[in-house]
Coordinates of C-alpha atoms in Angstrom, one line a residue:
M12 CA 12.1 -13.3 83.6
M13 CA 14.2 -11.4 86.2
H14 CA 16.4 -13.7 88.2
S15 CA 20.0 -14.7 88.3
G16 CA 21.5 -18.1 87.4
T17 CA 19.8 -20.7 85.2
T18 CA 17.2 -22.1 87.7
S19 CA 13.8 -20.7 87.3
P20 CA 12.2 -19.3 90.6
A21 CA 9.5 -21.6 92.1
I22 CA 7.1 -18.6 92.4
L23 CA 6.4 -15.7 90.1
I24 CA 4.8 -12.4 91.2
D25 CA 3.6 -9.4 89.2
I26 CA 4.9 -6.0 90.5
N27 CA 3.1 -2.9 89.3
C28 CA 4.2 0.7 89.6
D29 CA 2.4 4.0 89.0
L30 CA 4.5 5.9 86.4
G31 CA 4.2 8.9 83.9
E32 CA 3.2 11.2 86.7
G33 CA 5.9 13.8 86.0
N34 CA 6.0 16.6 83.3
S35 CA 9.1 16.1 81.3
E36 CA 11.3 13.7 79.4
A37 CA 13.7 13.7 82.4
D38 CA 10.9 12.4 84.6
C39 CA 10.2 9.6 82.1
A40 CA 13.9 8.8 82.0
R41 CA 13.8 8.3 85.8
D42 CA 10.7 6.1 85.4
A43 CA 12.4 4.0 82.7
R44 CA 15.1 3.0 85.3
L45 CA 12.4 1.5 87.5
M46 CA 11.0 -0.5 84.6
R47 CA 13.7 -3.2 84.8
Y48 CA 12.4 -4.2 88.2
I49 CA 8.7 -4.4 87.6
S50 CA 6.3 -6.2 85.2
R51 CA 3.4 -3.7 84.9
C52 CA 3.2 0.1 84.8
N53 CA 0.1 2.2 85.3
I54 CA 0.5 5.3 83.2
A55 CA -1.1 8.6 84.4
C56 CA -3.4 9.8 81.7
G57 CA -3.9 13.5 82.2
G58 CA -6.4 13.5 85.1
H59 CA -4.2 13.9 88.2
A60 CA -0.9 14.0 86.2
G61 CA 0.6 13.4 82.8
N62 CA 0.4 14.9 79.4
A63 CA 0.7 13.8 75.8
T64 CA 4.4 13.8 76.0
T65 CA 4.8 11.8 79.2
M66 CA 2.1 9.3 78.1
S67 CA 3.8 8.7 74.7
L68 CA 7.2 8.4 76.3
S69 CA 6.0 6.1 79.0
L70 CA 4.4 3.8 76.4
K71 CA 7.6 3.7 74.4
N72 CA 9.7 2.9 77.5
A73 CA 7.3 0.2 78.5
R74 CA 7.5 -1.4 75.2
A75 CA 11.3 -1.2 75.2
A76 CA 11.4 -2.8 78.7
G77 CA 9.0 -5.5 77.8
I78 CA 6.5 -4.7 80.5
A79 CA 2.7 -4.4 80.4
A80 CA 1.2 -0.9 80.1
G81 CA -2.0 0.2 81.5
A82 CA -4.1 3.3 82.3
H83 CA -4.0 5.1 85.6
P84 CA -7.0 7.5 85.7
G85 CA -7.9 9.6 88.8
Y86 CA -9.9 12.5 89.8
P87 CA -9.3 15.4 87.2
D88 CA -7.5 17.5 89.8
P89 CA -3.7 18.0 89.0
E90 CA -3.6 20.8 91.6
N91 CA -4.0 18.1 94.3
F92 CA -2.4 15.3 92.4
G93 CA -5.7 13.4 92.5
R94 CA -5.3 12.9 96.3
T95 CA -8.4 14.8 97.3
T96 CA -12.0 13.5 96.8
L97 CA -13.9 15.7 94.3
A98 CA -17.7 15.9 94.8
L99 CA -18.4 15.5 91.1
P100 CA -21.8 14.5 89.7
R101 CA -21.5 10.8 89.0
Q102 CA -21.9 11.0 85.2
E103 CA -19.3 13.8 85.1
L104 CA -16.9 11.6 87.0
L105 CA -17.4 8.6 84.8
R106 CA -17.1 10.7 81.7
A107 CA -13.7 12.0 83.0
V108 CA -12.5 8.5 83.7
R109 CA -13.6 7.2 80.3
E110 CA -11.9 10.2 78.5
Q111 CA -8.6 9.7 80.3
I112 CA -8.5 6.0 79.4
Q113 CA -9.5 6.8 75.8
G114 CA -6.8 9.4 75.6
L115 CA -4.1 6.9 76.6
Q116 CA -5.6 4.3 74.3
Q117 CA -5.3 6.6 71.3
L118 CA -1.6 7.3 72.0
A119 CA -1.1 3.6 72.6
A120 CA -2.5 2.7 69.2
A121 CA -0.3 5.3 67.6
E122 CA 2.8 3.8 69.4
Q123 CA 1.5 0.3 68.7
V124 CA 1.6 -0.6 72.4
P125 CA -1.3 -2.7 73.6
L126 CA -2.9 -1.6 76.8
T127 CA -3.6 -4.4 79.2
H128 CA -5.1 -3.1 82.3
I129 CA -6.6 -0.2 84.3
K130 CA -5.8 0.9 87.9
L131 CA -7.5 3.9 89.6
H132 CA -5.3 6.5 91.2
G133 CA -5.2 8.1 94.7
A134 CA -8.4 9.4 96.3
L135 CA -10.5 7.7 93.5
Y136 CA -8.9 4.4 94.2
N137 CA -9.6 4.7 97.9
D138 CA -13.1 6.1 97.4
A139 CA -14.1 3.2 95.1
E140 CA -12.7 0.6 97.4
G141 CA -14.8 2.0 100.3
D142 CA -18.1 2.5 98.4
D143 CA -19.9 -0.3 96.7
R144 CA -22.1 1.9 94.7
L145 CA -19.2 3.9 93.3
A146 CA -17.3 0.7 92.6
D147 CA -20.3 -0.7 90.8
D148 CA -20.6 2.4 88.6
L149 CA -16.9 2.5 87.8
V150 CA -16.7 -1.3 87.0
G151 CA -19.9 -1.0 85.0
L152 CA -18.4 1.8 82.9
I153 CA -15.1 -0.1 82.4
A154 CA -16.9 -3.4 81.6
Q155 CA -19.0 -1.7 78.9
A156 CA -16.3 0.6 77.4
F157 CA -13.1 -1.3 78.0
P158 CA -14.1 -5.0 78.2
G159 CA -10.6 -6.1 77.2
L160 CA -8.7 -4.3 80.0
T161 CA -8.1 -6.1 83.2
L162 CA -8.8 -4.2 86.4
L163 CA -6.0 -3.9 89.0
V164 CA -7.9 -3.6 92.4
L165 CA -7.3 -3.8 96.1
A166 CA -7.5 -7.4 97.3
N167 CA -10.7 -7.9 99.4
G168 CA -12.2 -4.5 98.4
A169 CA -15.3 -3.2 96.8
M170 CA -13.8 -3.1 93.3
E171 CA -13.0 -6.8 93.5
R172 CA -16.6 -7.5 94.5
A173 CA -17.9 -5.4 91.7
A174 CA -15.6 -6.9 89.1
K175 CA -16.8 -10.4 90.1
R176 CA -20.4 -9.3 89.8
Y177 CA -19.7 -8.0 86.3
R178 CA -17.4 -11.1 85.6
H179 CA -14.8 -8.6 84.5
P180 CA -11.2 -9.8 84.6
L181 CA -9.2 -8.6 87.6
L182 CA -5.9 -8.7 89.4
R183 CA -5.8 -8.5 93.2
E184 CA -3.3 -6.0 94.5
G185 CA -1.3 -6.0 97.7
F186 CA 1.0 -3.4 99.3
M187 CA 4.4 -3.8 100.8
D188 CA 4.5 -0.6 102.8
R189 CA 0.9 -0.4 104.2
R190 CA -0.5 -2.3 107.2
Y191 CA -3.8 -4.0 107.0
L192 CA -6.7 -3.9 109.4
N193 CA -8.2 -7.2 110.8
D194 CA -11.0 -7.1 108.0
H195 CA -8.2 -7.2 105.3
Q196 CA -8.7 -3.6 104.4
L197 CA -5.8 -1.1 104.3
A198 CA -5.2 0.8 107.6
P199 CA -6.0 4.5 106.9
R200 CA -2.8 6.6 106.4
N201 CA -3.6 8.7 109.4
M202 CA -3.6 5.7 111.7
P203 CA -0.3 5.5 113.6
G204 CA 1.8 2.8 112.1
A205 CA -0.3 2.5 109.0
V206 CA 2.7 3.1 106.7
I207 CA 5.6 0.6 107.2
E208 CA 8.8 2.5 107.3
D209 CA 11.1 -0.3 108.2
F210 CA 12.3 -1.8 105.0
T211 CA 12.9 -5.3 106.5
Q212 CA 9.3 -5.3 107.7
C213 CA 8.2 -4.3 104.2
L214 CA 10.0 -7.3 102.7
E215 CA 8.5 -9.6 105.3
Q216 CA 5.0 -8.5 104.3
V217 CA 5.8 -8.7 100.6
T218 CA 7.1 -12.2 100.9
A219 CA 4.1 -13.3 102.8
L220 CA 1.7 -11.7 100.3
A221 CA 3.6 -13.2 97.4
T222 CA 3.6 -16.7 98.8
D223 CA 0.1 -16.7 100.5
Q224 CA 1.7 -17.0 104.0
P225 CA 0.4 -15.5 107.3
F226 CA 1.4 -12.0 108.4
S227 CA 0.1 -9.7 111.1
S228 CA -2.5 -7.0 110.9
I229 CA -1.8 -3.6 112.5
Q230 CA -4.0 -4.8 115.4
G231 CA -1.9 -7.9 115.8
Q232 CA -4.3 -10.4 114.3
T233 CA -2.9 -13.1 111.9
L234 CA -4.0 -12.5 108.2
Q235 CA -3.5 -14.8 105.3
F236 CA -4.6 -14.0 101.7
A237 CA -3.1 -14.2 98.2
V238 CA -2.5 -11.4 95.8
D239 CA -1.9 -11.3 92.1
S240 CA 0.2 -8.1 92.0
L241 CA 2.4 -6.1 94.4
C242 CA 2.4 -2.3 94.3
L243 CA 5.7 -0.5 94.2
H244 CA 5.3 3.3 94.7
G245 CA 7.1 5.1 91.9
D246 CA 6.8 8.6 93.5
N247 CA 9.0 7.7 96.4
P248 CA 12.4 9.6 96.0
Q249 CA 14.1 6.3 96.9
A250 CA 12.0 4.2 94.5
E251 CA 14.9 3.0 92.5
S252 CA 17.0 1.8 95.4
I253 CA 13.8 0.3 97.0
A254 CA 13.1 -1.6 93.7
Q255 CA 16.6 -3.0 93.7
A256 CA 16.5 -4.1 97.3
L257 CA 13.0 -5.6 96.7
H258 CA 14.3 -7.5 93.6
R259 CA 17.2 -8.9 95.6
A260 CA 15.0 -10.0 98.5
L261 CA 12.5 -11.7 96.2
Q262 CA 15.4 -13.5 94.5
R263 CA 16.6 -14.8 97.9
A264 CA 13.1 -16.0 98.7
G265 CA 13.0 -17.9 95.3
I266 CA 10.4 -15.5 93.9
G267 CA 10.7 -14.1 90.4
V268 CA 9.1 -11.2 88.7
C269 CA 6.6 -12.0 85.9
R270 CA 7.6 -10.5 82.5

Protein backbone atom coordinates (compact mmCIF):
# COMPACT_ATOMS: atom_id res chain seq x y z
CA MET A 1 0.00 0.00 0.00
CA MET A 2 1.38 3.38 -0.91
CA HIS A 3 0.03 6.09 1.35
CA SER A 4 1.18 8.16 4.28
CA GLY A 5 -0.08 7.87 7.82
CA THR A 6 -1.98 4.99 9.35
CA THR A 7 -5.39 5.51 7.81
CA SER A 8 -6.06 3.37 4.77
CA PRO A 9 -7.35 5.23 1.70
CA ALA A 10 -11.04 4.87 0.92
CA ILE A 11 -10.33 3.98 -2.73
CA LEU A 12 -7.58 1.93 -4.34
CA ILE A 13 -6.53 2.21 -7.99
CA ASP A 14 -4.16 0.15 -10.10
CA ILE A 15 -1.50 2.14 -11.98
CA ASN A 16 0.29 0.48 -14.89
CA CYS A 17 3.38 1.59 -16.79
CA ASP A 18 5.11 0.34 -19.95
CA LEU A 19 8.71 -0.45 -18.99
CA GLY A 20 11.74 -2.40 -20.24
CA GLU A 21 11.70 -0.39 -23.46
CA GLY A 22 15.36 0.63 -23.29
CA ASN A 23 18.49 -1.29 -24.17
CA SER A 24 20.71 -1.24 -21.12
CA GLU A 25 21.07 -1.75 -17.39
CA ALA A 26 20.98 2.04 -16.96
CA ASP A 27 17.59 2.16 -18.70
CA CYS A 28 16.30 -0.53 -16.36
CA ALA A 29 17.65 1.35 -13.33
CA ARG A 30 15.66 4.41 -14.44
CA ASP A 31 12.58 2.22 -14.80
CA ALA A 32 13.12 0.80 -11.32
CA ARG A 33 12.80 4.28 -9.82
CA LEU A 34 9.30 4.50 -11.31
CA MET A 35 8.23 1.19 -9.81
CA ARG A 36 7.74 2.66 -6.33
CA TYR A 37 4.80 4.69 -7.68
CA ILE A 38 2.97 2.01 -9.68
CA SER A 39 1.37 -1.37 -9.09
CA ARG A 40 1.80 -3.05 -12.47
CA CYS A 41 4.49 -2.96 -15.17
CA ASN A 42 4.12 -4.04 -18.79
CA ILE A 43 7.51 -5.34 -19.96
CA ALA A 44 8.53 -4.98 -23.60
CA CYS A 45 9.29 -8.46 -24.88
CA GLY A 46 11.48 -8.04 -27.94
CA GLY A 47 9.01 -6.95 -30.59
CA HIS A 48 9.03 -3.16 -30.59
CA ALA A 49 11.74 -2.95 -27.91
CA GLY A 50 13.52 -4.92 -25.23
CA ASN A 51 16.02 -7.77 -25.17
CA ALA A 52 16.88 -10.68 -22.91
CA THR A 53 18.90 -8.43 -20.59
CA THR A 54 16.23 -5.77 -20.16
CA MET A 55 13.50 -8.37 -19.77
CA SER A 56 15.38 -10.24 -17.04
CA LEU A 57 16.33 -7.05 -15.20
CA SER A 58 12.79 -5.69 -15.44
CA LEU A 59 11.41 -8.93 -13.98
CA LYS A 60 13.92 -8.81 -11.11
CA ASN A 61 13.15 -5.17 -10.41
CA ALA A 62 9.40 -5.82 -10.44
CA ARG A 63 9.85 -8.63 -7.93
CA ALA A 64 11.99 -6.40 -5.68
CA ALA A 65 9.40 -3.61 -5.88
CA GLY A 66 6.51 -5.95 -5.14
CA ILE A 67 4.54 -5.07 -8.27
CA ALA A 68 2.79 -7.19 -10.89
CA ALA A 69 4.72 -8.00 -14.07
CA GLY A 70 3.13 -8.54 -17.45
CA ALA A 71 3.97 -8.85 -21.14
CA HIS A 72 3.91 -5.89 -23.52
CA PRO A 73 3.97 -7.30 -27.07
CA GLY A 74 3.71 -5.15 -30.17
CA TYR A 75 4.36 -5.18 -33.87
CA PRO A 76 7.84 -6.70 -34.47
CA ASP A 77 9.23 -3.38 -35.64
CA PRO A 78 11.97 -1.91 -33.41
CA GLU A 79 12.94 0.60 -36.12
CA ASN A 80 9.62 2.39 -35.58
CA PHE A 81 9.23 1.45 -31.90
CA GLY A 82 6.05 -0.42 -32.77
CA ARG A 83 4.23 2.81 -33.52
CA THR A 84 3.56 2.04 -37.19
CA THR A 85 0.93 -0.40 -38.43
CA LEU A 86 2.50 -3.40 -40.19
CA ALA A 87 0.49 -5.08 -42.93
CA LEU A 88 1.41 -8.59 -41.79
CA PRO A 89 -0.56 -11.73 -42.70
CA ARG A 90 -2.82 -12.39 -39.73
CA GLN A 91 -1.22 -15.71 -38.77
CA GLU A 92 2.25 -14.18 -38.93
CA LEU A 93 1.15 -11.37 -36.60
CA LEU A 94 -0.45 -13.79 -34.15
CA ARG A 95 2.69 -15.94 -34.18
CA ALA A 96 4.84 -12.87 -33.44
CA VAL A 97 2.64 -11.89 -30.50
CA ARG A 98 2.63 -15.43 -29.13
CA GLU A 99 6.41 -15.75 -29.42
CA GLN A 100 7.01 -12.43 -27.67
CA ILE A 101 4.85 -13.44 -24.71
CA GLN A 102 6.39 -16.91 -24.57
CA GLY A 103 9.87 -15.41 -24.58
CA LEU A 104 9.08 -13.29 -21.54
CA GLN A 105 7.33 -16.25 -19.90
CA GLN A 106 10.47 -18.35 -20.18
CA LEU A 107 12.62 -15.65 -18.58
CA ALA A 108 9.99 -15.08 -15.89
CA ALA A 109 10.01 -18.79 -15.04
CA ALA A 110 13.82 -18.68 -14.76
CA GLU A 111 13.58 -15.65 -12.46
CA GLN A 112 10.65 -17.20 -10.55
CA VAL A 113 8.47 -14.17 -11.25
CA PRO A 114 4.85 -14.98 -12.08
CA LEU A 115 3.45 -13.11 -15.06
CA THR A 116 -0.02 -11.72 -14.39
CA HIS A 117 -1.21 -9.89 -17.50
CA ILE A 118 -0.78 -8.80 -21.13
CA LYS A 119 -1.08 -5.31 -22.60
CA LEU A 120 -0.58 -4.66 -26.30
CA HIS A 121 1.78 -1.88 -27.37
CA GLY A 122 1.52 1.18 -29.57
CA ALA A 123 0.06 0.77 -33.03
CA LEU A 124 -1.06 -2.80 -32.30
CA TYR A 125 -2.97 -1.60 -29.22
CA ASN A 126 -4.66 1.12 -31.26
CA ASP A 127 -5.35 -1.12 -34.27
CA ALA A 128 -6.90 -3.83 -32.09
CA GLU A 129 -9.08 -1.35 -30.23
CA GLY A 130 -10.48 -0.06 -33.52
CA ASP A 131 -10.99 -3.38 -35.32
CA ASP A 132 -13.38 -5.98 -33.90
CA ARG A 133 -12.01 -8.77 -36.12
CA LEU A 134 -8.40 -8.13 -35.14
CA ALA A 135 -9.42 -7.86 -31.49
CA ASP A 136 -11.27 -11.17 -31.75
CA ASP A 137 -8.26 -12.91 -33.30
CA LEU A 138 -5.86 -11.55 -30.68
CA VAL A 139 -8.11 -12.37 -27.73
CA GLY A 140 -8.77 -15.80 -29.22
CA LEU A 141 -5.04 -16.46 -29.36
CA ILE A 142 -4.49 -15.22 -25.80
CA ALA A 143 -7.47 -17.11 -24.39
CA GLN A 144 -6.15 -20.31 -25.96
CA ALA A 145 -2.40 -19.93 -25.32
CA PHE A 146 -2.34 -17.81 -22.15
CA PRO A 147 -5.63 -18.43 -20.31
CA GLY A 148 -4.19 -17.40 -16.94
CA LEU A 149 -3.01 -13.94 -18.04
CA THR A 150 -5.41 -11.03 -17.58
CA LEU A 151 -5.81 -8.66 -20.52
CA LEU A 152 -5.24 -4.95 -19.90
CA VAL A 153 -7.44 -3.22 -22.49
CA LEU A 154 -8.85 0.19 -23.34
CA ALA A 155 -12.09 0.81 -21.46
CA ASN A 156 -15.03 0.73 -23.92
CA GLY A 157 -12.92 -0.60 -26.81
CA ALA A 158 -12.98 -3.61 -29.13
CA MET A 159 -10.61 -5.66 -26.97
CA GLU A 160 -12.95 -5.32 -23.99
CA ARG A 161 -15.85 -6.56 -26.11
CA ALA A 162 -13.78 -9.48 -27.41
CA ALA A 163 -12.53 -10.43 -23.94
CA LYS A 164 -16.11 -10.52 -22.68
CA ARG A 165 -17.13 -12.75 -25.61
CA TYR A 166 -14.34 -15.17 -24.71
CA ARG A 167 -15.00 -14.73 -20.97
CA HIS A 168 -11.34 -13.91 -20.57
CA PRO A 169 -10.27 -11.92 -17.49
CA LEU A 170 -9.67 -8.24 -18.20
CA LEU A 171 -8.79 -4.90 -16.66
CA ARG A 172 -10.25 -1.70 -18.17
CA GLU A 173 -7.59 0.94 -18.73
CA GLY A 174 -7.97 4.71 -18.57
CA PHE A 175 -5.57 7.51 -19.51
CA MET A 176 -4.64 10.59 -17.54
CA ASP A 177 -3.13 12.54 -20.43
CA ARG A 178 -5.49 11.77 -23.33
CA ARG A 179 -8.85 13.34 -24.06
CA TYR A 180 -11.83 11.14 -24.88
CA LEU A 181 -14.42 11.48 -27.64
CA ASN A 182 -18.15 11.52 -26.93
CA ASP A 183 -18.30 7.78 -27.73
CA HIS A 184 -15.79 7.07 -24.91
CA GLN A 185 -12.98 6.28 -27.38
CA LEU A 186 -9.62 8.05 -27.17
CA ALA A 187 -9.35 11.20 -29.29
CA PRO A 188 -6.78 10.59 -32.07
CA ARG A 189 -3.37 12.07 -31.27
CA ASN A 190 -3.51 14.25 -34.40
CA MET A 191 -6.68 15.95 -33.15
CA PRO A 192 -5.96 19.36 -31.57
CA GLY A 193 -6.11 19.06 -27.79
CA ALA A 194 -6.09 15.25 -27.79
CA VAL A 195 -3.03 15.12 -25.53
CA ILE A 196 -3.55 16.90 -22.20
CA GLU A 197 -0.42 18.95 -21.49
CA ASP A 198 -1.69 20.81 -18.41
CA PHE A 199 -0.80 18.62 -15.44
CA THR A 200 -3.63 20.00 -13.31
CA GLN A 201 -6.11 18.88 -15.96
CA CYS A 202 -4.41 15.45 -16.08
CA LEU A 203 -4.93 15.07 -12.35
CA GLU A 204 -8.57 16.13 -12.59
CA GLN A 205 -9.21 13.45 -15.22
CA VAL A 206 -7.31 10.81 -13.25
CA THR A 207 -9.33 11.50 -10.13
CA ALA A 208 -12.59 11.33 -12.09
CA LEU A 209 -11.65 8.02 -13.73
CA ALA A 210 -10.44 6.52 -10.44
CA THR A 211 -13.62 7.48 -8.58
CA ASP A 212 -16.19 6.98 -11.39
CA GLN A 213 -17.04 10.68 -11.43
CA PRO A 214 -18.07 12.80 -14.45
CA PHE A 215 -15.52 14.58 -16.65
CA SER A 216 -15.59 16.33 -20.02
CA SER A 217 -14.93 14.85 -23.45
CA ILE A 218 -12.81 16.78 -25.92
CA GLN A 219 -16.10 17.86 -27.53
CA GLY A 220 -17.45 19.19 -24.24
CA GLN A 221 -19.88 16.38 -23.44
CA THR A 222 -20.04 14.96 -19.92
CA LEU A 223 -18.66 11.42 -19.68
CA GLN A 224 -18.69 9.02 -16.76
CA PHE A 225 -17.27 5.50 -16.65
CA ALA A 226 -15.12 3.44 -14.32
CA VAL A 227 -11.68 2.03 -15.05
CA ASP A 228 -9.65 -0.64 -13.27
CA SER A 229 -6.19 0.68 -14.11
CA LEU A 230 -4.62 4.03 -15.02
CA CYS A 231 -1.76 4.30 -17.51
CA LEU A 232 1.39 6.22 -16.64
CA HIS A 233 3.67 6.69 -19.65
CA GLY A 234 7.17 5.53 -18.73
CA ASP A 235 8.84 6.87 -21.89
CA ASN A 236 8.14 10.50 -20.95
CA PRO A 237 11.44 12.20 -19.97
CA GLN A 238 9.61 13.65 -16.94
CA ALA A 239 8.01 10.32 -16.01
CA GLU A 240 9.49 10.14 -12.50
CA SER A 241 8.46 13.67 -11.52
CA ILE A 242 5.00 13.08 -13.05
CA ALA A 243 4.68 9.85 -11.07
CA GLN A 244 5.63 11.64 -7.84
CA ALA A 245 3.10 14.41 -8.45
CA LEU A 246 0.42 11.88 -9.40
CA HIS A 247 1.08 9.93 -6.20
CA ARG A 248 0.75 13.08 -4.06
CA ALA A 249 -2.44 14.13 -5.85
CA LEU A 250 -4.03 10.72 -5.37
CA GLN A 251 -3.11 10.79 -1.69
CA ARG A 252 -4.82 14.18 -1.29
CA ALA A 253 -7.92 12.75 -2.96
CA GLY A 254 -7.97 9.77 -0.58
CA ILE A 255 -6.93 7.33 -3.32
CA GLY A 256 -4.26 4.70 -2.72
CA VAL A 257 -2.27 2.64 -5.21
CA CYS A 258 -2.92 -1.11 -5.22
CA ARG A 259 0.13 -3.20 -4.42
